[in-house]
CSV table of C-alpha atoms in Angstrom, one decimal:
chain,number,residue,atom,x,y,z
A,1,MET,CA,82.9,109.3,149.8
A,2,ALA,CA,85.3,106.3,149.5
A,3,ASP,CA,82.8,104.4,147.3
A,4,VAL,CA,82.4,107.3,145.0
A,5,LEU,CA,86.1,107.6,144.5
A,6,ASN,CA,86.5,104.0,143.9
A,7,ARG,CA,83.8,104.1,141.3
A,8,TYR,CA,85.4,107.0,139.4
A,9,PRO,CA,89.0,107.0,140.0
A,10,GLY,CA,89.9,108.3,136.5
A,11,GLY,CA,87.4,111.1,136.3
A,12,PHE,CA,89.0,113.5,138.7
A,13,MET,CA,92.7,112.6,138.5
A,14,SER,CA,95.6,112.9,136.1
A,15,GLU,CA,97.6,109.9,135.2
A,16,SER,CA,100.5,110.9,137.4
A,17,SER,CA,98.3,111.1,140.5
A,18,ASN,CA,95.9,108.2,139.9
A,19,GLY,CA,98.0,105.8,141.9
A,20,SER,CA,98.4,107.9,145.0
A,21,ILE,CA,94.8,109.2,145.3
A,22,ALA,CA,93.3,105.8,144.7
A,23,ASN,CA,95.6,104.5,147.5
A,24,LEU,CA,94.1,107.1,149.8
A,25,ALA,CA,90.6,106.2,148.8
A,26,GLN,CA,91.3,102.6,149.4
A,27,SER,CA,92.7,103.4,152.9
A,28,ILE,CA,89.6,105.3,153.8
A,29,GLN,CA,87.3,102.5,152.6
A,30,ARG,CA,89.3,100.0,154.8
A,31,GLU,CA,88.8,102.2,157.9
A,32,VAL,CA,85.1,102.7,157.3
A,33,THR,CA,84.6,98.9,156.8
A,34,GLU,CA,86.5,98.3,160.2
A,35,ILE,CA,84.2,100.7,161.9
A,36,LYS,CA,81.0,99.1,160.5
A,37,GLN,CA,82.2,95.8,161.7
A,38,LEU,CA,82.7,97.2,165.2
A,39,GLU,CA,79.3,98.6,165.1
A,40,THR,CA,77.7,95.3,164.1
A,41,ARG,CA,79.1,93.2,167.0
A,42,GLU,CA,76.8,91.3,169.1
A,43,ARG,CA,75.6,93.1,172.2
A,44,VAL,CA,77.4,91.0,174.7
A,45,GLY,CA,80.7,91.4,172.9
A,46,ARG,CA,80.2,95.2,172.6
A,47,PHE,CA,79.7,95.4,176.4
A,48,LEU,CA,82.6,93.4,177.5
A,49,ASP,CA,85.1,95.4,175.0
A,50,ALA,CA,83.2,98.8,175.1
A,51,ALA,CA,86.2,100.8,176.3
A,52,ARG,CA,88.6,99.2,173.9
A,53,ASP,CA,86.2,99.5,170.9
A,54,GLU,CA,85.5,103.1,171.7
A,55,GLU,CA,89.3,103.9,171.7
A,56,ASP,CA,89.7,102.1,168.4
A,57,VAL,CA,86.8,103.7,166.7
A,58,ILE,CA,88.1,107.2,167.9
A,59,GLN,CA,91.5,106.2,166.4
A,60,ARG,CA,90.0,105.2,163.1
A,61,TYR,CA,88.0,108.3,162.8
A,62,ARG,CA,91.1,110.4,163.4
A,63,LEU,CA,92.9,108.5,160.8
A,64,ILE,CA,90.0,109.0,158.3
A,65,GLU,CA,90.2,112.7,159.0
A,66,SER,CA,93.9,112.8,158.3
A,67,LEU,CA,93.4,110.7,155.1
A,68,PHE,CA,90.6,113.2,153.8
A,69,ARG,CA,93.0,116.2,154.5
A,70,ARG,CA,95.7,114.5,152.4
A,71,LEU,CA,92.9,113.6,149.8
A,72,GLN,CA,91.8,117.3,149.6
A,73,THR,CA,95.4,118.4,149.3
A,74,GLY,CA,96.0,115.9,146.6
A,75,TYR,CA,93.0,116.9,144.6
A,76,LYS,CA,93.8,120.6,144.9
A,77,CYS,CA,97.4,119.9,143.5
A,78,ASP,CA,96.0,117.5,140.8
A,79,ILE,CA,93.4,120.1,139.5
A,80,THR,CA,96.2,122.7,139.4
A,81,MET,CA,98.4,120.5,137.5
A,82,ARG,CA,95.8,119.4,135.0
A,83,THR,CA,94.9,123.0,134.4
A,84,HIS,CA,98.4,123.8,133.7
A,85,ASP,CA,98.8,120.9,131.5
A,86,GLN,CA,95.7,121.9,129.5
A,87,VAL,CA,96.7,125.5,129.1
A,88,GLN,CA,100.3,124.4,128.1
A,89,LYS,CA,98.8,122.0,125.5
A,90,GLN,CA,96.6,124.6,124.1
A,91,LEU,CA,99.7,127.1,123.9
A,92,ASP,CA,101.8,124.5,122.2
A,93,THR,CA,99.2,123.8,119.7
A,94,THR,CA,98.8,127.4,118.9
A,95,LEU,CA,102.5,127.9,118.4
A,96,LEU,CA,102.8,124.9,116.2
A,97,ARG,CA,99.9,125.8,114.0
A,98,GLY,CA,101.3,129.3,113.8
A,99,MET,CA,104.1,127.8,111.4
A,100,ILE,CA,101.1,127.3,109.0
A,101,PRO,CA,101.9,123.5,108.2
A,102,VAL,CA,100.4,122.1,104.9
A,103,ASP,CA,98.1,119.4,106.0
A,104,ASP,CA,97.5,118.5,102.3
A,105,SER,CA,101.0,117.5,101.9
A,106,ARG,CA,100.9,114.5,104.2
A,107,TYR,CA,101.1,111.4,102.2
A,108,ASN,CA,97.7,110.1,103.2
A,109,SER,CA,95.8,113.4,103.5
A,110,SER,CA,92.4,113.9,102.2
A,111,TYR,CA,93.9,115.8,99.2
A,112,SER,CA,95.7,112.6,98.4
A,113,THR,CA,92.3,110.9,97.5
A,114,THR,CA,91.2,113.9,95.6
A,115,ILE,CA,94.2,113.5,93.3
A,116,ARG,CA,94.0,109.8,93.4
A,117,ARG,CA,97.3,109.1,95.0
A,118,ARG,CA,97.7,105.5,96.2
A,119,ALA,CA,100.1,102.8,97.2
A,120,CYS,CA,101.6,100.1,94.9
A,121,THR,CA,99.5,97.2,93.9
A,122,ALA,CA,100.4,94.2,96.1
A,123,GLU,CA,103.3,92.1,95.2
A,124,THR,CA,104.7,94.8,92.8
A,125,ARG,CA,107.9,96.8,93.1
A,126,GLU,CA,109.0,94.3,95.8
A,127,ALA,CA,112.8,94.7,95.0
A,128,ILE,CA,112.7,98.5,95.6
A,129,HIS,CA,110.6,98.2,98.7
A,130,GLN,CA,113.0,95.7,100.2
A,131,THR,CA,116.0,98.0,99.4
A,132,LEU,CA,114.2,101.0,101.2
A,133,GLN,CA,113.4,98.9,104.3
A,134,ASP,CA,116.9,97.6,104.4
A,135,TRP,CA,118.3,101.3,104.2
A,136,THR,CA,115.9,102.3,106.9
A,137,THR,CA,116.8,99.7,109.5
A,138,ASN,CA,120.6,99.5,108.8
A,139,LEU,CA,122.1,102.0,111.3
A,140,GLU,CA,125.3,102.2,109.2
A,141,SER,CA,123.4,103.2,105.9
A,142,GLU,CA,123.6,106.6,104.3
A,143,LYS,CA,121.6,109.3,105.7
A,144,ILE,CA,120.0,110.4,102.4
A,145,TYR,CA,118.4,108.2,99.8
A,146,TRP,CA,117.7,109.8,96.5
A,147,MET,CA,115.1,107.9,94.3
A,148,ASN,CA,115.0,109.4,90.8
A,149,GLY,CA,113.2,108.5,87.8
A,150,MET,CA,111.7,109.9,84.5
A,151,ALA,CA,108.0,111.0,84.4
A,152,GLY,CA,105.6,108.0,84.7
A,153,THR,CA,108.0,105.7,86.3
A,154,GLY,CA,106.0,105.4,89.6
A,155,LYS,CA,107.9,107.3,92.0
A,156,THR,CA,105.1,108.8,94.0
A,157,THR,CA,103.4,105.4,94.3
A,158,ILE,CA,106.5,103.9,95.6
A,159,ALA,CA,107.0,106.7,98.1
A,160,TYR,CA,103.3,106.3,99.4
A,161,SER,CA,104.0,102.6,99.9
A,162,PHE,CA,107.1,103.3,101.8
A,163,CYS,CA,105.3,105.8,104.0
A,164,GLU,CA,102.6,103.2,104.8
A,165,TRP,CA,105.4,100.8,106.0
A,166,LEU,CA,107.1,103.5,107.8
A,167,GLU,CA,104.0,104.4,109.8
A,168,GLU,CA,103.2,100.7,110.4
A,169,THR,CA,106.7,100.3,112.1
A,170,ASN,CA,106.6,103.7,113.7
A,171,ARG,CA,109.3,105.1,111.8
A,172,LEU,CA,107.7,107.8,109.8
A,173,GLY,CA,108.7,111.2,111.2
A,174,ALA,CA,107.1,113.3,108.5
A,175,SER,CA,106.1,113.4,104.9
A,176,PHE,CA,105.7,116.1,102.4
A,177,PHE,CA,104.5,115.2,99.0
A,178,CYS,CA,104.9,118.0,96.6
A,179,SER,CA,102.4,118.7,93.8
A,180,ARG,CA,102.5,121.3,91.0
A,181,ILE,CA,98.8,121.4,90.9
A,182,SER,CA,98.5,122.6,94.5
A,183,ALA,CA,99.8,126.2,95.5
A,184,THR,CA,100.7,125.1,99.0
A,185,CYS,CA,102.1,121.7,98.1
A,186,ARG,CA,104.4,123.2,95.6
A,187,SER,CA,105.7,126.0,97.9
A,188,LEU,CA,109.2,125.0,99.0
A,189,SER,CA,108.9,127.6,101.9
A,190,GLN,CA,106.4,125.4,103.6
A,191,ILE,CA,108.4,122.1,103.5
A,192,ILE,CA,110.5,122.8,106.6
A,193,PRO,CA,107.7,124.2,109.0
A,194,THR,CA,105.4,121.1,107.8
A,195,ILE,CA,108.1,118.7,108.6
A,196,ALA,CA,108.8,120.3,111.9
A,197,TYR,CA,105.1,120.3,112.8
A,198,GLN,CA,104.8,116.6,111.9
A,199,LEU,CA,107.9,115.7,113.9
A,200,ALA,CA,106.4,117.4,116.9
A,201,GLN,CA,103.4,115.2,116.8
A,202,PHE,CA,105.6,112.2,116.5
A,203,SER,CA,108.2,113.0,119.2
A,204,PRO,CA,107.2,114.8,122.6
A,205,ALA,CA,110.7,115.5,123.3
A,206,PHE,CA,111.3,117.3,119.8
A,207,ARG,CA,108.0,119.2,120.5
A,208,SER,CA,109.1,120.5,123.8
A,209,LYS,CA,112.3,121.8,122.3
A,210,LEU,CA,110.6,123.1,119.3
A,211,CYS,CA,107.9,125.0,121.3
A,212,ALA,CA,110.6,126.6,123.4
A,213,VAL,CA,112.1,128.1,120.1
A,214,LEU,CA,108.6,129.2,118.9
A,215,ASN,CA,107.9,130.8,122.2
A,216,ASN,CA,110.8,133.1,121.7
A,217,ASN,CA,110.4,133.4,117.9
A,218,PRO,CA,106.7,132.5,116.8
A,219,ASP,CA,107.4,133.7,113.3
A,220,ALA,CA,110.2,131.3,112.8
A,221,GLY,CA,108.2,129.5,110.2
A,222,LYS,CA,108.0,132.7,107.9
A,223,LEU,CA,111.8,133.1,107.7
A,224,ASN,CA,114.0,132.0,104.8
A,225,VAL,CA,114.8,128.2,104.2
A,226,VAL,CA,118.2,128.4,105.8
A,227,GLN,CA,116.9,130.0,109.0
A,228,GLN,CA,113.9,127.8,109.0
A,229,PHE,CA,116.0,124.6,108.9
A,230,GLU,CA,118.4,125.9,111.7
A,231,LYS,CA,115.5,127.1,114.2
A,232,LEU,CA,112.8,124.5,113.4
A,233,ILE,CA,114.7,121.3,112.7
A,234,ASN,CA,118.5,121.3,113.4
A,235,GLY,CA,118.5,123.1,116.8
A,236,PRO,CA,115.5,121.5,118.4
A,237,MET,CA,116.5,118.0,117.0
A,238,LEU,CA,120.0,118.3,118.4
A,239,ALA,CA,118.6,119.2,121.7
A,240,ALA,CA,116.2,116.3,121.8
A,241,SER,CA,118.5,113.7,120.1
A,242,ASP,CA,118.8,111.4,123.1
A,243,ALA,CA,115.1,110.9,123.2
A,244,ILE,CA,114.8,110.2,119.4
A,245,PRO,CA,114.7,106.5,118.4
A,246,ASP,CA,116.8,105.1,115.7
A,247,SER,CA,115.8,104.9,112.0
A,248,ILE,CA,113.3,107.7,111.8
A,249,VAL,CA,112.7,108.8,108.2
A,250,ILE,CA,111.6,112.1,106.7
A,251,VAL,CA,110.0,111.6,103.2
A,252,ILE,CA,109.9,114.3,100.5
A,253,ASP,CA,108.3,113.3,97.4
A,254,ALA,CA,108.4,115.0,93.9
A,255,LEU,CA,110.9,117.7,95.0
A,256,ASP,CA,111.1,118.7,91.3
A,257,GLU,CA,107.5,120.0,91.4
A,258,CYS,CA,108.3,122.8,93.8
A,259,ASP,CA,108.1,126.3,92.1
A,260,ASP,CA,111.4,127.8,93.5
A,261,ASN,CA,114.6,126.2,92.1
A,262,TYR,CA,116.9,128.4,94.0
A,263,SER,CA,115.2,127.4,97.3
A,264,VAL,CA,115.5,123.6,96.1
A,265,ARG,CA,119.1,124.1,95.7
A,266,LEU,CA,119.4,125.7,99.3
A,267,LEU,CA,117.3,122.9,101.0
A,268,LEU,CA,119.5,120.1,99.3
A,269,ASP,CA,122.7,122.1,100.4
A,270,LEU,CA,121.3,122.1,104.0
A,271,LEU,CA,120.4,118.4,104.0
A,272,LEU,CA,123.8,117.4,102.6
A,273,LYS,CA,125.5,119.7,105.2
A,274,PHE,CA,123.6,118.8,108.4
A,275,THR,CA,122.0,115.4,108.1
A,276,GLU,CA,125.0,113.6,109.3
A,277,GLN,CA,124.7,115.1,112.7
A,278,LEU,CA,120.9,114.5,113.1
A,279,PRO,CA,119.2,111.5,114.4
A,280,LEU,CA,117.2,111.4,111.1
A,281,LYS,CA,117.2,109.9,107.6
A,282,PHE,CA,115.9,111.7,104.6
A,283,PHE,CA,114.2,110.0,101.6
A,284,VAL,CA,113.8,112.2,98.5
A,285,SER,CA,112.2,111.4,95.2
A,286,SER,CA,112.3,113.4,92.1
A,287,ARG,CA,112.9,113.6,88.3
A,288,PRO,CA,116.6,113.9,87.5
A,289,GLU,CA,116.2,117.8,87.0
A,290,PRO,CA,119.6,119.4,86.6
A,291,VAL,CA,119.2,121.6,89.8
A,292,ILE,CA,118.6,118.3,91.8
A,293,ARG,CA,120.9,116.0,90.1
A,294,GLU,CA,123.8,118.5,90.3
A,295,ARG,CA,123.5,118.7,94.1
A,296,MET,CA,122.9,115.0,94.6
A,297,MET,CA,125.8,113.9,92.6
A,298,SER,CA,128.3,116.2,94.1
A,299,GLN,CA,131.1,114.9,96.2
A,300,GLY,CA,130.7,117.0,99.4
A,301,GLY,CA,128.4,116.6,102.3
A,302,ALA,CA,126.5,113.6,103.8
A,303,ALA,CA,126.8,110.2,102.0
A,304,ARG,CA,123.8,109.3,99.9
A,305,SER,CA,122.2,106.3,98.3
A,306,ILE,CA,120.8,106.8,94.8
A,307,VAL,CA,118.6,104.6,92.7
A,308,TYR,CA,117.5,105.2,89.1
A,309,LEU,CA,113.9,103.8,88.5
A,310,HIS,CA,114.2,104.0,84.8
A,311,ASP,CA,117.2,101.8,84.8
A,312,ILE,CA,115.5,98.8,86.6
A,313,GLU,CA,115.3,95.9,84.3
A,314,ALA,CA,112.5,96.1,81.9
A,315,SER,CA,111.3,92.6,82.5
A,316,ILE,CA,110.8,93.2,86.2
A,317,VAL,CA,108.8,96.4,85.5
A,318,GLU,CA,106.8,94.8,83.0
A,319,GLU,CA,105.7,92.0,85.3
A,320,ASP,CA,104.6,94.5,87.8
A,321,ILE,CA,102.6,96.5,85.3
A,322,LYS,CA,100.8,93.1,84.4
A,323,LYS,CA,99.9,92.7,88.0
A,324,TYR,CA,98.6,96.3,88.3
A,325,LEU,CA,96.5,96.0,85.1
A,326,THR,CA,95.1,92.6,86.1
A,327,GLU,CA,93.9,94.0,89.6
A,328,ALA,CA,92.5,97.3,88.2
A,329,LEU,CA,90.6,96.0,85.3
A,330,HIS,CA,89.5,92.8,87.1
A,331,PRO,CA,85.9,94.2,87.9
A,332,MET,CA,85.2,94.3,84.2
A,333,HIS,CA,82.6,91.8,82.8
A,334,PRO,CA,84.4,89.9,81.5
A,335,PRO,CA,87.8,91.0,82.6
A,336,PRO,CA,90.5,91.2,79.9
A,337,SER,CA,92.2,88.0,79.0
A,338,THR,CA,95.8,87.3,79.9
A,339,LYS,CA,96.8,87.9,76.2
A,340,HIS,CA,95.3,91.3,76.4
A,341,ILE,CA,96.9,92.1,79.7
A,342,GLU,CA,100.3,91.1,78.3
A,343,LEU,CA,99.8,93.3,75.2
A,344,LEU,CA,98.8,96.4,77.3
A,345,ALA,CA,101.7,95.7,79.7
A,346,LYS,CA,104.3,95.5,76.8
A,347,ARG,CA,103.1,98.6,75.2
A,348,SER,CA,103.5,100.4,78.5
A,349,ARG,CA,107.2,100.2,78.2
A,350,ASN,CA,108.2,100.6,81.8
A,351,LEU,CA,105.9,103.7,82.2
A,352,PHE,CA,103.4,103.1,84.9
A,353,ILE,CA,101.7,106.4,83.9
A,354,TYR,CA,100.8,104.7,80.6
A,355,ALA,CA,99.3,101.9,82.3
A,356,ALA,CA,97.4,104.1,84.7
A,357,THR,CA,96.1,106.2,81.8
A,358,VAL,CA,94.8,103.0,80.1
A,359,VAL,CA,92.9,101.9,83.2
A,360,ARG,CA,91.3,105.5,83.6
A,361,TYR,CA,90.2,105.4,80.0
A,362,ILE,CA,88.9,101.7,79.9
A,363,TYR,CA,87.5,101.5,83.3
A,364,PRO,CA,87.0,104.9,85.1
A,365,GLU,CA,85.9,104.8,88.6
A,366,ASP,CA,83.6,107.9,88.6
A,367,VAL,CA,81.5,107.3,85.4
A,368,ARG,CA,79.7,104.5,83.6
A,369,VAL,CA,81.1,103.7,80.3
A,370,ASP,CA,81.1,100.7,77.8
A,371,SER,CA,84.5,99.3,79.1
A,372,ASN,CA,84.7,96.4,76.7
A,373,THR,CA,84.2,98.7,73.6
A,374,ARG,CA,87.0,100.9,75.1
A,375,LEU,CA,89.1,97.9,75.6
A,376,LYS,CA,88.7,96.8,71.9
A,377,SER,CA,89.5,100.4,70.7
A,378,MET,CA,92.6,100.5,72.8
A,379,LEU,CA,93.8,97.1,71.7
A,380,LYS,CA,93.1,97.8,68.0
A,381,ALA,CA,95.1,101.1,68.3
A,382,ILE,CA,98.2,99.4,69.8
A,383,SER,CA,98.2,96.2,68.0
A,384,ASP,CA,99.5,97.6,64.8
A,385,PRO,CA,103.3,97.0,64.8
A,386,THR,CA,103.8,100.0,62.6
A,387,THR,CA,102.7,102.3,65.4
A,388,ILE,CA,105.4,101.3,67.8
A,389,ALA,CA,107.6,104.3,68.6
A,390,GLU,CA,111.2,104.4,69.1
A,391,ASN,CA,110.7,107.0,72.0
A,392,LYS,CA,108.4,105.3,74.7
A,393,TYR,CA,106.9,108.7,75.3
A,394,GLU,CA,105.6,108.8,71.8
A,395,ASP,CA,103.5,105.8,72.8
A,396,LEU,CA,102.0,107.9,75.5
A,397,ASP,CA,101.1,110.6,73.0
A,398,ARG,CA,99.4,108.1,70.8
A,399,LEU,CA,97.6,106.8,73.8
A,400,TYR,CA,96.2,110.3,74.5
A,401,THR,CA,95.4,110.5,70.8
A,402,THR,CA,93.3,107.4,71.0
A,403,VAL,CA,91.4,108.7,74.0
A,404,LEU,CA,90.8,112.0,72.3
A,405,SER,CA,89.7,110.5,69.0
A,406,ALA,CA,87.0,108.6,70.9
A,407,VAL,CA,85.7,111.9,72.1
A,408,PHE,CA,86.1,114.0,68.9
A,409,HIS,CA,84.1,111.8,66.8
A,410,ALA,CA,82.7,112.5,63.3
A,411,ARG,CA,79.2,112.9,64.6
A,412,LEU,CA,80.1,116.2,66.5
A,413,ASP,CA,79.2,119.4,64.8
A,414,ARG,CA,82.0,121.9,64.2
A,415,TRP,CA,80.9,124.2,66.9
A,416,GLU,CA,80.7,121.3,69.5
A,417,LYS,CA,84.3,120.5,68.6
A,418,GLN,CA,85.3,124.0,69.1
A,419,GLN,CA,83.7,124.2,72.5
A,420,MET,CA,85.6,121.0,73.6
A,421,GLU,CA,88.8,122.3,72.3
A,422,ARG,CA,88.4,125.4,74.5
A,423,VAL,CA,87.5,123.3,77.5
A,424,LEU,CA,90.6,121.1,77.0
A,425,TRP,CA,92.9,124.1,76.6
A,426,ILE,CA,91.7,125.5,79.9
A,427,VAL,CA,92.3,122.2,81.7
A,428,VAL,CA,95.7,121.8,80.2
A,429,CYS,CA,96.7,125.4,81.0
A,430,ALA,CA,95.4,125.6,84.5
A,431,ARG,CA,98.0,125.3,87.3
A,432,GLU,CA,95.4,124.0,89.8
A,433,PRO,CA,92.3,121.6,89.7
A,434,THR,CA,89.4,123.7,88.5
A,435,THR,CA,85.7,123.0,88.9
A,436,VAL,CA,83.3,122.4,86.0
A,437,ALA,CA,81.5,125.6,86.6
A,438,THR,CA,84.7,127.5,86.5
A,439,ILE,CA,85.8,125.8,83.2
A,440,ALA,CA,82.4,126.6,81.8
A,441,SER,CA,82.5,130.2,82.7
A,442,LEU,CA,86.0,130.6,81.2
A,443,ALA,CA,84.9,128.8,78.1
A,444,ASN,CA,81.7,130.8,77.9
A,445,LEU,CA,79.3,127.9,78.1
A,446,SER,CA,75.7,128.1,79.2
A,447,GLU,CA,74.7,125.8,82.1
A,448,ASP,CA,73.0,123.3,80.0
A,449,GLN,CA,75.9,123.2,77.6
A,450,TYR,CA,78.5,122.6,80.3
A,451,ASP,CA,76.5,119.8,81.9
A,452,ILE,CA,76.5,118.0,78.5
A,453,ASN,CA,80.1,118.7,77.5
A,454,SER,CA,81.7,118.2,80.9
A,455,ALA,CA,80.1,114.7,81.1
A,456,ARG,CA,81.4,113.9,77.6
A,457,ILE,CA,84.9,115.0,78.4
A,458,VAL,CA,85.2,113.4,81.7
A,459,SER,CA,84.0,110.1,80.4
């Protein structure tokens, strides 16, 4: 019995009782060893010490019996505790999942791969990364950090890289990346329950307090934003604050992509009102939409840091775009020359979305194309100085014009162009990602037609 226990000490016991039960097993083993040694003595020795040995063996068997009783009691207690723990964990999981957290909103979810969300290219955006890391680790810094920028300035990519660093340093409490093309990721009513769920995975102390709330009110995740914040974040976090480490950050990206401006205003009001008393920091990124800008620029509430991505020195951003283009187009044979990279970066004019669109057109990852011909076409389109726009977003429009011109070439029949126009309008107007089969159905295309046309458009 002792040999079996010593071979499988972890198979029957919880961590809390491993030490005590293993000690009992070792004690039994020692007594058994002593008895065996007594039984193997030479005959003469055994005859001379027979009386003493008999008493010794009896005492050892009694001790073994006592140890077995204690061992049996320990196992019963351990099994009971393990069963209770397993049932409690299952109950907690049921309560937490009952909040219906949005798993796709996590920065590195499988959905993030679907929509091609990614981190910054190595050695780019270094100044802003350092600023965010300093803000995180400085215990005296503001509790809220608002990073805002116009469309295409790289907010989500920076937020993704920030989350990676936070997770590597065990500081990421939760992340919610909003997305207007996902019904669940653009629902503001899901942000608080999702953050609470992820915090519960991060902190056992917070999980215990949150589950106590959910045990009494399992539908708390379905309440309005104000009640959600109080019951799912503020109350449990204050109760568990002594067990929460310093510099834990909650990341909310692309808040402007949520579909309820009134609730966005309420959420920001709650953060500004309660964040100072919580052992958490909040990083929020968005476009400078009026409803968000108004709240973030107000004088009341928690102190906040603000950075404007579109105001970062153009030369710094252009160098980062060069690094991104060089890495992304390097697999081409041959890769673009330094001169060509510089021309593409200069025409991007601080817009990472422009550079990313150029890359997806010249060297798409999911379809084979003549990348060198596309590069020449792109360079020809942007090399004419008369096409440089005063408004940098006009350059983006012209980039899309170049891409579409390559698709709508003169060799297409009129009816083919009309079919492709219908497909493009459907894609532009759709609020969510749509399958090729669905697009074909809406555009009234036959199966053989949508196979050909979808391949042409995707390429």
